[in-house]
Amino acid sequence: MTATPGHTTPGRAGLARWLLHHTRDLLKPLGLAIVLRVIGQLVGVALLVIAVDGVVRALTTGNTDVLWPTVTTLVVLALVKAVLRYLEQYSGHYVAFAALASLRRLFFARLAPQAPAATDGASSGDLSTRATRDIDRVEVFFAHTVPPAVSAVVVPIVALVWTAIAVDPTLALVMLPVPVLVVAVIPFLSGGLTWKATRERGAASGRIAGHVSDSIAGVREILGFDHRDARLAELDALGRSSARAARRVSGVAGLRGALVQAVQFGGIVALLVMGSERAATGAIDATDIAVAIAVLIGIAGPTRAVDGFVADLDASFASAARLFEVLEREPVVAETSAPTDSHAARTSSSTTDVVRFDGVSFSYPGSASAAVAGVDWSVPRGAHVAVVGVSGSGKSTLTSLLTRTWDPTDGSLRLEGADVRTLPLGELRDRVAIVNQRPFVFGRSLRDNVLLGAPDASDEQLAAALHTAALDEFVSSLPDGLDTPLRERGARLSGGQLQRLALARAVVTDPDVLVLDESTGALDPATEATVRERLAAWAAGRRTIIEVTHRVDQVLGADEVLVLDRGRVVERGVPRTLADADGPFASLLARV
Ligand SMILES: Nc1ncnc2c1ncn2[C@@H]1O[C@H](COP(=O)(O)OP(=O)(O)OP(=O)(O)O)[C@@H](O)[C@H]1O
């Protein structure tokens, strides 16, 4: 993934704070879930203690009548516990699912400003795993972790303090190591052993998802070039590394469960031994020993819950870490903090240049050479200009700086006099529309796809855009017209139809500047001529067209052409004049 440095991923405590920070609106219902759980589990301990106390008293006194008030109390407490359990489950899951919804919103809200720079190089399978499975796993943290974790600490403390006061302080002391070991020591030690493996397992799953989604998207190439065996071998290798990490996690989980049980039974044995010694001195009686054992058994459930969630919690934190990496990454371009009055800047500007590059240079992160170097260029309003050059000469990069996919490493770029960095990104991208080489089609209707950037456009505006892009005849030939559902990635469209759809999508937003990045290459010559004619009529000297192409013969009619070579401007001028000169443009033309 093309990562831009953000904050270092914190450890589990930091991630817990981070999750709680982003879901702070839910802290009240979360608090309620915790209180309900703690009370419910204390009631559970009380149930055991009262039952054991009643039975032992009845047996030692030989009077079974004393059991009736005990039974009544137990019935009432059992009902109370059931109601508390229901309310706790309800509020815990309410919090969990509301938290997931807000994390999903946050994921897209934070990802959008990083795009397309940070998402272009990323595996879509890995990103979608983060947005779905990783977010779902965080549910464990809210619904099955925070309330049990708090009650695993609070319930034993209350129970032991009560035992010390109401039964015997020595027995309470004997019991103390059990919850300490079960709740704190064992999970802490095992967490250290499994955290790395759990993170490796999460990363491996992301890589598997990326591999599978690439295989689906590239199935034609895989079959066409008989690449199946190699893909399967890669998938096997990924599966093996995921299984290795999973084995380590499960092995440690098994060991942890065994240790917890050993400690709990050891606690009962210790109570029996110490209790008998204390009873022999007359300090306590049989009922006290039985009640203390009941308390230890009563707190076994709440404390063992830690063992239950520790493995899931590691997975939950590993997922939170994968979310953190995306959500806290610095956007490649920063939204202006104090937007200038761009309209005022525009109207007060006396310039007739709609776009102006001043000493613009740009290098991709990690790249030693500049993709664009020292470009000075101004484009007059209403002009049709072209940027040409051999493949890799920096044409697309130059125009992507205009909409701030990236910011220049040096120099500045102005739109109608205003530095693009001072314009709100939304406004900038409204005013400059780019038709990309590889437009994306969503699995929605043709209408929705064209109106992506202008959902409120009128029917007339839509019809005009379709006409300009020469897509109108195609649309009328479809039985469902604009309501025709399109499959994702435009599977039902030809290359030329896809390009015209992308063109209509840009034109309908009524931009000041339209950038065409190799966006007519798939059209047949007659359709291309129609599109060019209609685009010229649409621009009508008011809107500016910047055309990026390596098909130099197609831009002989442009007002100006800029020839790039390895990121530098090597020639500029009126194309027909340059065609007759003996320069780079003429030699590009000779190659056509
Ligand atoms: N996202 C990226 N990360 C790193 N390097 C990149 C990236 N995109 C492009 N480049 C590099 O920057 C240089 C200019 O690429 P650019 O796409 O701007 O050229 P181009 O003239 O538009 O090429 P083409 O005509 O083939 O589309 C090339 O060397 C390319 O390898």
XYZ file of C-alpha atoms and ligand atoms in Angstrom:
623
model
C 0.000 0.000 0.000
C 1.338 3.458 -0.868
C 1.509 4.668 2.676
C 2.087 8.206 3.649
C 3.645 8.495 7.059
C 1.071 8.976 9.771
C 1.231 8.258 13.487
C 3.021 5.135 14.697
C 0.530 2.375 15.473
C 0.146 2.271 19.261
C 0.049 -0.828 21.483
C -3.130 -2.402 22.829
C -3.736 0.193 25.557
C -3.271 3.013 23.048
C -5.578 1.290 20.579
C -8.238 0.864 23.291
C -8.054 4.587 24.053
C -8.193 5.352 20.339
C -11.309 3.207 19.845
C -13.021 4.741 22.856
C -12.104 8.234 21.641
C -13.735 7.654 18.261
C -16.867 6.244 19.852
C -17.069 8.646 22.773
C -20.752 9.378 22.042
C -21.435 5.788 23.027
C -19.679 5.923 26.379
C -22.926 6.416 28.318
C -24.687 3.284 27.002
C -21.355 1.453 27.364
C -21.204 2.560 31.002
C -24.746 1.278 31.482
C -23.800 -2.107 29.975
C -20.842 -2.297 32.376
C -22.926 -1.424 35.457
C -25.592 -3.958 34.482
C -23.006 -6.678 34.002
C -21.218 -5.987 37.283
C -24.495 -5.991 39.249
C -25.717 -9.091 37.410
C -22.547 -11.008 38.209
C -22.523 -9.902 41.833
C -26.092 -11.170 42.052
C -24.794 -14.451 40.589
C -22.162 -14.745 43.339
C -24.807 -13.862 45.950
C -27.086 -16.607 44.605
C -24.405 -19.241 45.156
C -23.434 -17.925 48.563
C -27.042 -17.768 49.796
C -27.795 -21.267 48.463
C -24.684 -22.817 50.057
C -25.201 -20.915 53.300
C -28.846 -22.076 53.492
C -28.046 -25.722 52.769
C -25.093 -25.924 55.174
C -27.148 -24.264 57.924
C -30.044 -26.641 57.348
C -27.719 -29.622 57.439
C -25.759 -28.500 60.494
C -28.883 -27.518 62.484
C -31.043 -30.382 61.151
C -33.856 -27.857 60.552
C -34.930 -27.801 56.893
C -37.519 -25.048 57.509
C -34.696 -22.495 57.349
C -34.483 -23.316 53.631
C -37.832 -21.714 52.685
C -36.784 -18.037 53.027
C -33.564 -18.999 51.191
C -35.542 -20.500 48.307
C -37.779 -17.395 48.040
C -34.721 -15.115 47.994
C -33.047 -17.302 45.366
C -36.110 -17.165 43.086
C -36.291 -13.351 43.312
C -32.549 -12.956 42.747
C -32.604 -15.375 39.804
C -35.336 -13.289 38.142
C -33.412 -10.066 38.805
C -30.276 -11.634 37.344
C -32.138 -12.747 34.214
C -33.514 -9.227 33.629
C -30.073 -7.688 34.221
C -28.502 -10.159 31.769
C -31.043 -9.268 29.082
C -30.517 -5.515 29.549
C -26.742 -5.911 29.582
C -26.721 -7.945 26.367
C -29.062 -5.453 24.729
C -27.067 -2.356 25.692
C -23.691 -4.035 24.996
C -24.697 -5.003 21.463
C -26.386 -1.677 20.857
C -23.058 -0.007 21.663
C -21.103 -2.502 19.565
C -23.171 -2.101 16.410
C -23.473 1.684 16.749
C -19.670 1.772 17.167
C -19.199 -0.315 14.016
C -21.458 2.035 12.041
C -19.530 5.081 13.205
C -16.160 3.407 12.484
C -17.354 2.567 8.971
C -18.367 6.194 8.409
C -15.040 7.351 9.795
C -13.154 4.910 7.563
C -14.610 6.377 4.388
C -14.438 9.953 5.678
C -10.708 9.561 6.418
C -9.904 7.517 3.324
C -11.482 9.967 0.883
C -8.997 12.830 1.433
C -6.093 10.383 1.031
C -7.372 9.300 -2.352
C -6.435 8.768 -5.034
C -2.740 9.110 -4.122
C -2.866 6.698 -1.179
C -5.455 4.324 -2.589
C -4.162 3.950 -6.140
C -1.234 1.800 -5.144
C -3.222 -0.056 -2.477
C -4.697 -3.493 -2.856
C -8.464 -3.032 -3.083
C -8.972 -6.468 -1.510
C -6.855 -5.505 1.493
C -8.602 -2.149 1.859
C -12.051 -3.719 1.661
C -11.028 -6.315 4.256
C -10.099 -3.447 6.546
C -13.407 -1.693 5.875
C -15.519 -4.809 6.503
C -13.954 -7.703 8.405
C -11.580 -5.615 10.504
C -14.333 -3.205 11.490
C -16.632 -6.145 12.329
C -13.952 -7.661 14.567
C -13.824 -4.494 16.620
C -17.353 -5.480 17.741
C -15.660 -7.930 20.121
C -13.978 -5.030 21.870
C -17.216 -3.219 22.631
C -19.708 -6.046 23.159
C -17.533 -8.777 24.627
C -14.546 -7.025 26.147
C -15.081 -3.768 27.947
C -18.015 -4.911 30.168
C -16.469 -8.350 30.958
C -13.047 -6.759 31.582
C -14.455 -4.278 34.094
C -16.559 -6.899 35.846
C -13.614 -9.337 35.937
C -11.866 -6.776 38.123
C -14.762 -5.289 40.110
C -16.652 -8.509 40.956
C -13.684 -10.298 42.610
C -12.728 -7.143 44.527
C -16.264 -6.712 45.939
C -16.565 -10.460 46.620
C -13.196 -10.692 48.403
C -13.803 -7.564 50.480
C -17.177 -8.993 51.512
C -15.540 -12.333 52.375
C -12.879 -10.578 54.456
C -15.522 -8.646 56.398
C -18.391 -11.129 56.645
C -16.549 -14.487 56.650
C -12.844 -14.473 57.401
C -9.968 -12.198 56.334
C -7.491 -15.106 56.207
C -9.671 -17.072 53.784
C -10.049 -13.912 51.676
C -6.246 -13.629 51.539
C -5.930 -17.283 50.484
C -8.377 -16.607 47.632
C -6.667 -13.417 46.459
C -3.975 -14.966 44.162
C -6.640 -16.756 42.101
C -8.304 -13.679 40.483
C -4.945 -11.887 40.295
C -3.442 -14.768 38.288
C -6.538 -15.391 36.158
C -7.385 -11.770 35.373
C -3.977 -10.122 35.170
C -0.889 -12.350 35.148
C -1.839 -15.195 32.791
C -3.533 -13.019 30.119
C -0.663 -10.525 30.287
C 1.992 -13.201 29.746
C 0.058 -14.969 26.998
C -0.871 -11.676 25.312
C 2.826 -10.920 24.920
C 3.258 -14.286 23.194
C 0.312 -14.021 20.805
C 0.062 -10.311 19.921
C 2.663 -10.489 17.147
C 1.225 -13.714 15.716
C -2.302 -12.309 15.835
C -1.189 -9.236 13.915
C 0.611 -11.451 11.417
C -2.583 -13.470 10.988
C -4.557 -10.242 10.294
C -1.989 -9.022 7.781
C -1.942 -12.438 6.091
C -5.745 -12.379 5.764
C -5.493 -8.922 4.151
C -2.907 -10.248 1.687
C -5.101 -13.271 0.908
C -8.100 -10.969 0.273
C -5.944 -8.773 -1.983
C -4.700 -11.819 -3.880
C -8.207 -13.228 -4.349
C -9.675 -9.908 -5.503
C -6.776 -9.444 -7.955
C -7.365 -12.962 -9.263
C -11.048 -12.194 -9.813
C -10.346 -8.858 -11.502
C -7.538 -10.347 -13.588
C -9.191 -13.675 -14.402
C -8.921 -13.051 -18.170
C -5.176 -12.478 -17.960
C -4.719 -15.491 -15.677
C -6.581 -17.781 -18.061
C -5.250 -16.119 -21.218
C -1.622 -16.449 -20.123
C -2.144 -19.778 -18.341
C -0.986 -18.292 -15.061
C -3.277 -20.462 -12.895
C -0.675 -22.696 -11.311
C 1.518 -19.773 -10.319
C -1.460 -17.931 -8.766
C -2.486 -21.074 -6.855
C 1.056 -21.543 -5.596
C 1.106 -17.946 -4.352
C -2.249 -18.439 -2.641
C -0.986 -21.644 -0.994
C 2.060 -19.813 0.329
C -0.146 -17.053 1.756
C -2.459 -19.659 3.312
C 0.498 -21.415 4.926
C 1.839 -18.226 6.496
C -1.659 -17.421 7.839
C -1.996 -20.977 9.238
C 1.413 -20.737 10.939
C 0.352 -17.587 12.755
C -3.062 -19.115 13.620
C -1.417 -22.266 15.063
C 0.742 -20.194 17.362
C -2.288 -18.204 18.551
C -4.375 -21.359 19.203
C -1.510 -23.138 20.974
C -1.076 -20.289 23.421
C -4.876 -20.051 23.907
C -5.040 -23.754 24.851
C -2.201 -23.395 27.337
C -3.837 -20.332 28.838
C -7.191 -22.139 29.346
C -5.418 -25.058 31.062
C -3.489 -22.739 33.391
C -6.651 -20.824 34.351
C -8.445 -24.050 35.314
C -5.460 -25.301 37.299
C -5.275 -22.042 39.242
C -9.015 -22.080 40.009
C -9.023 -25.665 41.291
C -5.803 -24.973 43.179
C -7.619 -22.113 44.911
C -10.400 -24.440 46.106
C -7.857 -26.927 47.468
C -5.984 -24.134 49.269
C -9.263 -22.914 50.800
C -10.094 -26.395 52.045
C -6.652 -26.867 53.609
C -6.483 -23.426 55.226
C -10.209 -23.530 56.168
C -9.775 -26.873 57.996
C -6.808 -25.495 59.932
C -8.763 -22.360 60.893
C -11.842 -24.442 61.813
C -9.658 -26.670 64.025
C -8.671 -23.568 66.034
C -12.348 -22.564 66.310
C -11.796 -19.299 64.399
C -14.386 -20.254 61.767
C -16.978 -22.968 61.223
C -17.974 -25.288 58.343
C -20.480 -22.755 56.989
C -17.683 -20.177 56.595
C -15.551 -22.633 54.615
C -18.480 -23.583 52.394
C -19.409 -19.915 51.807
C -15.783 -19.010 50.945
C -15.652 -21.865 48.415
C -18.998 -20.666 47.027
C -17.509 -17.179 46.573
C -14.478 -18.607 44.764
C -16.709 -20.655 42.469
C -18.989 -17.606 42.002
C -16.159 -15.382 40.797
C -14.748 -18.115 38.539
C -17.187 -17.215 35.745
C -16.557 -13.455 35.703
C -12.775 -13.913 35.943
C -12.605 -16.753 33.404
C -14.355 -14.401 30.945
C -10.937 -12.760 30.568
C -9.560 -16.012 29.210
C -12.520 -16.194 26.847
C -12.054 -12.766 25.361
C -8.283 -12.469 25.464
C -7.761 -14.342 22.174
C -10.668 -12.566 20.494
C -9.429 -9.325 21.949
C -6.008 -9.787 20.362
C -7.735 -10.302 17.013
C -9.909 -7.279 17.732
C -6.866 -5.115 18.520
C -4.993 -6.462 15.493
C -7.971 -5.315 13.414
C -8.046 -1.980 15.235
C -4.341 -1.569 14.385
C -5.094 -2.197 10.695
C -7.851 0.425 10.851
C -5.551 2.838 12.675
C -2.996 2.543 9.869
C -5.545 3.791 7.354
C -7.499 6.239 9.490
C -4.553 8.067 10.998
C -2.461 8.321 7.851
C -1.726 11.906 6.901
C -3.644 12.937 3.778
C -1.286 13.438 0.845
C -2.762 16.876 0.283
C -4.102 18.939 3.148
C -7.498 20.603 2.897
C -7.037 24.350 3.239
C -7.582 25.341 6.869
C -8.691 28.879 6.181
C -10.346 28.918 2.791
C -9.827 32.199 1.040
C -12.733 33.799 -0.660
C -11.840 32.094 -3.861
C -14.652 33.738 -5.761
C -13.282 37.143 -4.761
C -9.775 35.981 -5.630
C -11.082 34.900 -8.981
C -12.986 38.026 -9.868
C -10.377 40.432 -8.527
C -7.753 38.665 -10.563
C -7.001 40.548 -13.721
C -5.386 37.498 -15.277
C -6.869 36.003 -18.396
C -5.000 32.786 -17.627
C -7.287 30.150 -16.252
C -4.422 27.883 -15.253
C -0.867 28.879 -14.454
C 2.108 26.678 -13.547
C 5.031 28.569 -11.965
C 8.271 26.555 -11.741
C 6.322 23.387 -10.949
C 8.338 20.263 -10.116
C 7.133 17.009 -8.641
C 8.717 13.697 -7.625
C 6.673 10.700 -6.493
C 7.443 9.632 -2.923
C 10.438 7.318 -2.931
C 11.348 8.150 -6.511
C 14.810 9.553 -7.200
C 13.896 11.320 -10.443
C 11.365 14.095 -10.974
C 8.206 13.147 -12.891
C 7.657 16.855 -13.645
C 10.530 19.359 -13.579
C 10.446 23.158 -13.646
C 7.276 23.628 -15.676
C 6.217 27.237 -16.358
C 3.024 27.387 -18.335
C -0.086 29.479 -18.579
C -3.285 28.443 -20.262
C -5.611 31.224 -21.424
C -9.306 30.984 -20.589
C -11.284 29.257 -23.343
C -8.238 27.744 -25.022
C -7.877 24.158 -26.206
C -4.343 23.144 -25.354
C -2.551 19.827 -25.599
C 0.190 18.147 -23.623
C 2.102 15.552 -25.614
C 5.176 13.423 -25.136
C 6.262 9.821 -25.162
C 4.935 7.367 -22.594
C 6.184 8.174 -19.093
C 7.148 11.760 -19.969
C 4.991 13.163 -17.134
C 1.795 14.230 -18.946
C -0.706 12.630 -16.552
C 1.332 13.667 -13.538
C 1.312 17.296 -14.676
C -2.479 17.381 -14.926
C -3.025 15.413 -11.721
C -1.282 18.272 -9.884
C -4.048 20.539 -11.104
C -6.714 18.772 -9.040
C -4.276 18.223 -6.167
C -4.039 14.471 -6.408
C -0.551 15.449 -5.322
C 0.937 18.819 -4.443
C 4.043 20.025 -6.313
C 7.360 19.456 -4.597
C 8.371 22.912 -5.855
C 6.623 25.865 -7.439
C 2.946 26.696 -7.460
C -0.166 26.207 -9.481
C -2.903 28.780 -9.896
C -6.495 28.499 -11.001
C -7.785 31.870 -12.192
C -5.201 33.645 -10.077
C -5.772 31.680 -6.841
C -3.140 29.216 -5.597
C -4.896 25.834 -5.751
C -3.722 25.099 -2.193
C -5.923 27.921 -0.954
C -9.068 26.586 -2.614
C -11.344 24.128 -0.833
C -10.734 20.745 -2.469
C -14.427 20.298 -3.237
C -14.555 23.589 -5.121
C -11.302 22.905 -6.974
C -12.529 19.509 -8.143
C -15.887 21.028 -9.156
C -14.127 23.544 -11.346
C -11.590 21.195 -12.893
C -12.904 17.863 -14.189
C -10.553 15.105 -15.299
C -11.583 12.328 -17.639
C -9.192 9.544 -16.736
C -7.566 6.901 -18.866
C -9.282 4.195 -16.828
C -12.718 5.450 -15.761
C -14.596 3.411 -13.174
C -18.210 2.368 -13.573
C -20.306 1.551 -10.509
C -22.811 -1.298 -10.394
C -25.725 1.138 -10.709
C -27.847 2.538 -13.539
C -26.354 4.346 -16.517
C -28.066 7.551 -15.297
C -26.536 7.256 -11.807
C -23.131 6.694 -13.352
C -23.333 9.766 -15.589
C -24.736 11.953 -12.803
C -22.084 10.916 -10.289
C -20.717 14.443 -9.906
C -23.947 16.318 -10.600
C -26.828 14.416 -9.022
C -29.100 17.483 -9.262
C -28.564 18.125 -12.975
C -31.772 18.654 -14.930
C -32.928 16.302 -17.691
C -31.919 18.945 -20.250
C -28.391 19.208 -18.820
C -28.108 15.429 -18.805
C -29.336 15.181 -22.399
C -26.894 17.920 -23.474
C -23.961 16.122 -21.800
C -24.889 12.826 -23.469
C -25.088 14.632 -26.794
C -21.683 16.294 -26.319
C -20.139 12.916 -25.501
C -21.937 11.367 -28.516
C -23.523 8.857 -26.179
C -27.129 9.853 -26.926
C -27.686 7.404 -29.784
C -26.316 4.516 -27.750
C -28.595 5.387 -24.831
C -31.683 5.547 -27.086
C -30.792 2.154 -28.532
C -31.026 0.549 -25.070
C -34.495 -0.822 -24.177
C -34.211 0.672 -20.688
C -32.325 3.772 -21.807
C -30.720 5.617 -18.916
C -32.215 3.135 -16.453
C -30.107 0.324 -17.863
C -28.237 -1.233 -14.972
C -24.478 -1.312 -15.481
C -22.285 -3.963 -14.037
C -19.359 -2.932 -11.872
C -16.286 -1.845 -13.863
C -18.497 -1.394 -16.937
C -18.447 -5.048 -17.966
C -21.313 -4.433 -20.398
C -19.740 -1.448 -22.136
C -17.243 -1.373 -24.958
C -14.046 0.603 -24.431
C -15.396 3.454 -26.566
C -18.762 3.553 -24.768
C -16.948 3.614 -21.438
C -14.837 6.580 -22.563
C -17.892 8.477 -23.754
C -19.699 7.751 -20.495
C -16.727 9.195 -18.619
C -16.775 12.232 -20.870
C -20.514 12.810 -20.325
C -19.949 12.393 -16.570
C -17.377 15.209 -16.634
C -19.262 17.512 -19.016
C -22.498 17.382 -16.990
C -20.677 18.883 -13.990
C -20.126 22.020 -16.115
C -16.451 22.531 -15.191
C -14.353 25.613 -16.050
C -11.489 23.365 -17.095
C -11.877 19.937 -18.664
C -8.813 17.702 -18.668
C -8.932 14.839 -21.161
C -6.279 12.271 -20.265
C -5.973 9.926 -23.244
C -9.726 9.741 -23.145
C -10.672 9.327 -26.790
C -8.199 6.603 -27.766
C -10.828 3.846 -27.914
C -13.185 5.769 -30.232
C -13.414 4.994 -33.927
C -12.245 7.913 -36.134
C -15.778 9.035 -37.102
C -17.048 9.050 -33.511
C -13.885 10.780 -32.330
C -14.363 13.528 -34.925
C -17.992 13.984 -33.775
C -16.940 14.142 -30.122
C -14.208 16.708 -30.875
C -16.629 18.874 -32.839
C -19.257 18.762 -30.097
C -16.706 19.395 -27.352
C -15.504 22.491 -29.204
C -19.092 23.735 -29.433
C -19.625 22.993 -25.726
C -16.454 24.849 -24.729
C -17.356 27.737 -27.037
C -14.354 29.806 -25.968
C -15.656 29.958 -22.362
C -14.394 26.677 -21.027
C -10.824 25.480 -21.263
C -9.803 22.058 -22.518
C -6.437 20.552 -21.636
C -5.857 17.419 -23.627
C -3.203 14.882 -22.710
C -2.322 12.510 -25.494
C 0.461 10.748 -27.273
C -1.570 10.791 -30.509
C -0.073 14.058 -31.705
C -1.898 14.021 -35.060
C -5.194 14.436 -33.172
C -4.241 17.777 -31.658
C -3.050 19.657 -34.721
C -6.096 21.921 -34.341
C -5.299 22.862 -30.704
C -4.405 26.468 -29.814
C -1.144 25.448 -28.169
C 0.815 22.296 -27.562
C 3.304 21.591 -24.804
C 5.838 18.862 -25.507
C 7.204 17.052 -22.448
C 10.247 14.850 -22.232
C 11.264 13.252 -18.912
C 9.126 15.779 -17.065
C 10.581 18.877 -18.766
C 8.978 21.133 -21.333
C 11.106 20.706 -24.436
C 8.932 22.615 -26.883
C 5.746 24.657 -26.956
C 3.807 26.557 -29.601
C 1.025 26.357 -32.144
C 0.873 22.729 -33.306
C 0.624 23.459 -37.041
C 3.669 25.724 -36.840
C 5.632 23.184 -34.793
C 4.655 20.470 -37.236
C 6.618 22.295 -39.924
C 9.603 22.960 -37.677
C 12.343 20.457 -37.054
C 11.721 19.955 -33.327
C 10.426 17.333 -30.876
C 6.791 17.843 -31.904
C 7.598 17.220 -35.563
C 9.532 14.072 -34.686
C 6.632 12.793 -32.535
C 4.337 13.505 -35.476
C 6.625 11.652 -37.845
C 6.299 8.532 -35.693
C 2.486 8.433 -35.953
N 1.822 6.670 -8.611
C 3.086 6.721 -9.065
N 4.093 6.441 -8.221
C 5.388 6.491 -8.638
N 5.763 6.818 -9.886
C 4.800 7.113 -10.778
C 3.405 7.075 -10.409
N 2.669 7.415 -11.485
C 3.560 7.661 -12.477
N 4.823 7.482 -12.063
C 6.067 7.683 -12.840
O 6.132 9.057 -13.196
C 6.584 9.222 -14.533
C 5.558 10.012 -15.353
O 4.380 9.227 -15.448
P 3.057 9.780 -16.141
O 1.975 8.791 -15.925
O 2.829 11.170 -15.709
O 3.516 9.775 -17.663
P 2.625 9.941 -18.962
O 3.412 10.833 -19.867
O 1.250 10.374 -18.615
O 2.641 8.451 -19.517
P 1.537 7.689 -20.444
O 1.485 8.394 -21.763
O 2.139 6.317 -20.579
O 0.264 7.706 -19.696
C 6.820 7.815 -15.084
O 8.199 7.543 -14.969
C 6.032 6.908 -14.154
O 6.670 5.669 -14.017
